[in-house]
Amino acid sequence: MKILLTGAAGQLGRELKRSLACLGELVACDRSQLDLAEPEALRAAVRAIAPTVIVNAAAYTAVDKAETEPDIATAINATAPAILAEEAKRLGALLIHYSTDYVFDGTKPSSYTEDDTPAPLSAYGRSKLDGEQAIAAAGARHLIFRTSWVYGLHGANFMKTMLRLGRRSCETGDELRVVGDQFGAPTWTRHLADVTALVLARREVPDGLYHLAADGETSWHGYAEAIFAEAQLAGLMERVPVVHRITSADYPLPAPRPANSRLDCSRFRRDFGLALPNWRTGLIDCLADARI
């Protein structure tokens, strides 16, 4: 198996680089080696490498910035995946791609299934949905994993931001305010990467779209409180800061977020016999790694 990994320096890409290395020849490219915003260079690189599997971990993830840079978001999140899918079809390769809960508007009262109609609220969400649709239209063998609230020890994410703000709060006495009316499942990048490797290790891999996120649910406020509590237990913080629950209206952002980001992952469990652990288990394990 020859695997081309894009976005190898990103928060998910770094974990995938570790998880996929044992499966065969891994060609791991970061943005300096393979820029998804350059279509012709991307197409030429795929043809030169001639992989049997393409794992696309590269993405434009600056949700608010995408409101003023929709063309760049579309180039990376939609046009590039379309090219990867076209080249995968030409090579007879499998394409694995990661998408987001932000393709939904969050108005459904229960968890979203793969059969629910997307209705993204933001330019970022629209670009990711366009990428999904382009991959499906290309006719290549593909797996699209929609996930939610991704975090890890690398890159920028909510967990790392809260740890930074929490430590500063402990020094200054400032109290924190975190949105409590948006719900989802924080998903550790290592769990995503390890499950991706387990899927690829199978002799037969089904095609299609799957929801793949941590088990359970919480709000951003509940997530922040868990980060501080578990960080203190892990010896990463001396004390737990005060965190006030606020509404989305209290903290307006350029890009609206779905109030409900819960993803029903039962189709993935049924077809693969696998499931990600509870979100809090992932958080505990991630913070344990932060001590090393």
PDB file of N, CA and C in Angstrom, residues 18 23-24 26 48 62 69 80 84 87 89 101 124 178 200 216 246 282 291:
ATOM      1  N   ARG A  18       1.756   9.357  12.167  1.00  0.00           N
ATOM      2  CA  ARG A  18       2.160   8.304  13.111  1.00  0.00           C
ATOM      3  C   ARG A  18       1.342   7.033  12.890  1.00  0.00           C
ATOM      4  N   LEU A  23       1.388   0.906   7.791  1.00  0.00           N
ATOM      5  CA  LEU A  23       0.543   0.245   6.806  1.00  0.00           C
ATOM      6  C   LEU A  23       1.206   0.055   5.445  1.00  0.00           C
ATOM      7  N   GLY A  24       2.328   0.708   5.224  1.00  0.00           N
ATOM      8  CA  GLY A  24       2.993   0.594   3.926  1.00  0.00           C
ATOM      9  C   GLY A  24       3.893   1.795   3.690  1.00  0.00           C
ATOM     10  N   LEU A  26       4.562   5.446   3.140  1.00  0.00           N
ATOM     11  CA  LEU A  26       3.823   6.677   3.430  1.00  0.00           C
ATOM     12  C   LEU A  26       4.576   7.876   2.877  1.00  0.00           C
ATOM     13  N   ALA A  48       2.697  11.947 -10.045  1.00  0.00           N
ATOM     14  CA  ALA A  48       4.088  11.526  -9.870  1.00  0.00           C
ATOM     15  C   ALA A  48       4.228  10.499  -8.750  1.00  0.00           C
ATOM     16  N   ALA A  62     -10.053  28.119   9.240  1.00  0.00           N
ATOM     17  CA  ALA A  62     -10.273  29.400   9.920  1.00  0.00           C
ATOM     18  C   ALA A  62     -11.723  29.829   9.672  1.00  0.00           C
ATOM     19  N   GLU A  69     -12.745  35.420   3.230  1.00  0.00           N
ATOM     20  CA  GLU A  69     -11.875  34.742   2.277  1.00  0.00           C
ATOM     21  C   GLU A  69     -12.558  33.501   1.696  1.00  0.00           C
ATOM     22  N   ALA A  80      -9.676  21.534  -4.359  1.00  0.00           N
ATOM     23  CA  ALA A  80      -8.594  20.558  -4.168  1.00  0.00           C
ATOM     24  C   ALA A  80      -9.126  19.138  -3.932  1.00  0.00           C
ATOM     25  N   LEU A  84      -8.290  15.780  -6.137  1.00  0.00           N
ATOM     26  CA  LEU A  84      -7.821  14.534  -5.536  1.00  0.00           C
ATOM     27  C   LEU A  84      -8.735  13.367  -5.911  1.00  0.00           C
ATOM     28  N   GLU A  87      -8.151  12.427  -9.602  1.00  0.00           N
ATOM     29  CA  GLU A  87      -6.894  11.688  -9.752  1.00  0.00           C
ATOM     30  C   GLU A  87      -6.972  10.311  -9.109  1.00  0.00           C
ATOM     31  N   LYS A  89      -9.645   8.477  -9.009  1.00  0.00           N
ATOM     32  CA  LYS A  89     -10.383   7.650  -9.966  1.00  0.00           C
ATOM     33  C   LYS A  89      -9.471   7.201 -11.099  1.00  0.00           C
ATOM     34  N   ASP A 101     -19.138  18.865  11.034  1.00  0.00           N
ATOM     35  CA  ASP A 101     -20.509  19.074  11.502  1.00  0.00           C
ATOM     36  C   ASP A 101     -21.071  20.411  11.026  1.00  0.00           C
ATOM     37  N   TYR A 124     -17.312  28.694   5.545  1.00  0.00           N
ATOM     38  CA  TYR A 124     -16.520  27.488   5.826  1.00  0.00           C
ATOM     39  C   TYR A 124     -17.361  26.236   5.625  1.00  0.00           C
ATOM     40  N   VAL A 178     -17.905  31.393  28.559  1.00  0.00           N
ATOM     41  CA  VAL A 178     -17.893  30.429  27.455  1.00  0.00           C
ATOM     42  C   VAL A 178     -19.333  30.083  27.079  1.00  0.00           C
ATOM     43  N   LEU A 200      -8.193   1.322   7.131  1.00  0.00           N
ATOM     44  CA  LEU A 200      -7.340   1.045   5.973  1.00  0.00           C
ATOM     45  C   LEU A 200      -6.685  -0.336   6.043  1.00  0.00           C
ATOM     46  N   GLY A 216     -20.855  10.542  23.121  1.00  0.00           N
ATOM     47  CA  GLY A 216     -21.325  11.490  24.125  1.00  0.00           C
ATOM     48  C   GLY A 216     -21.492  12.890  23.565  1.00  0.00           C
ATOM     49  N   ILE A 246     -22.505  31.512  29.018  1.00  0.00           N
ATOM     50  CA  ILE A 246     -23.166  32.590  28.284  1.00  0.00           C
ATOM     51  C   ILE A 246     -23.863  32.001  27.065  1.00  0.00           C
ATOM     52  N   GLY A 282     -11.180  10.758  25.731  1.00  0.00           N
ATOM     53  CA  GLY A 282     -10.181  11.313  24.822  1.00  0.00           C
ATOM     54  C   GLY A 282      -9.469  12.500  25.410  1.00  0.00           C
ATOM     55  N   ARG A 291       1.683  15.987  29.395  1.00  0.00           N
ATOM     56  CA  ARG A 291       2.646  16.000  30.504  1.00  0.00           C
ATOM     57  C   ARG A 291       4.005  15.452  30.099  1.00  0.00           C
TER      58      ARG A 291
END
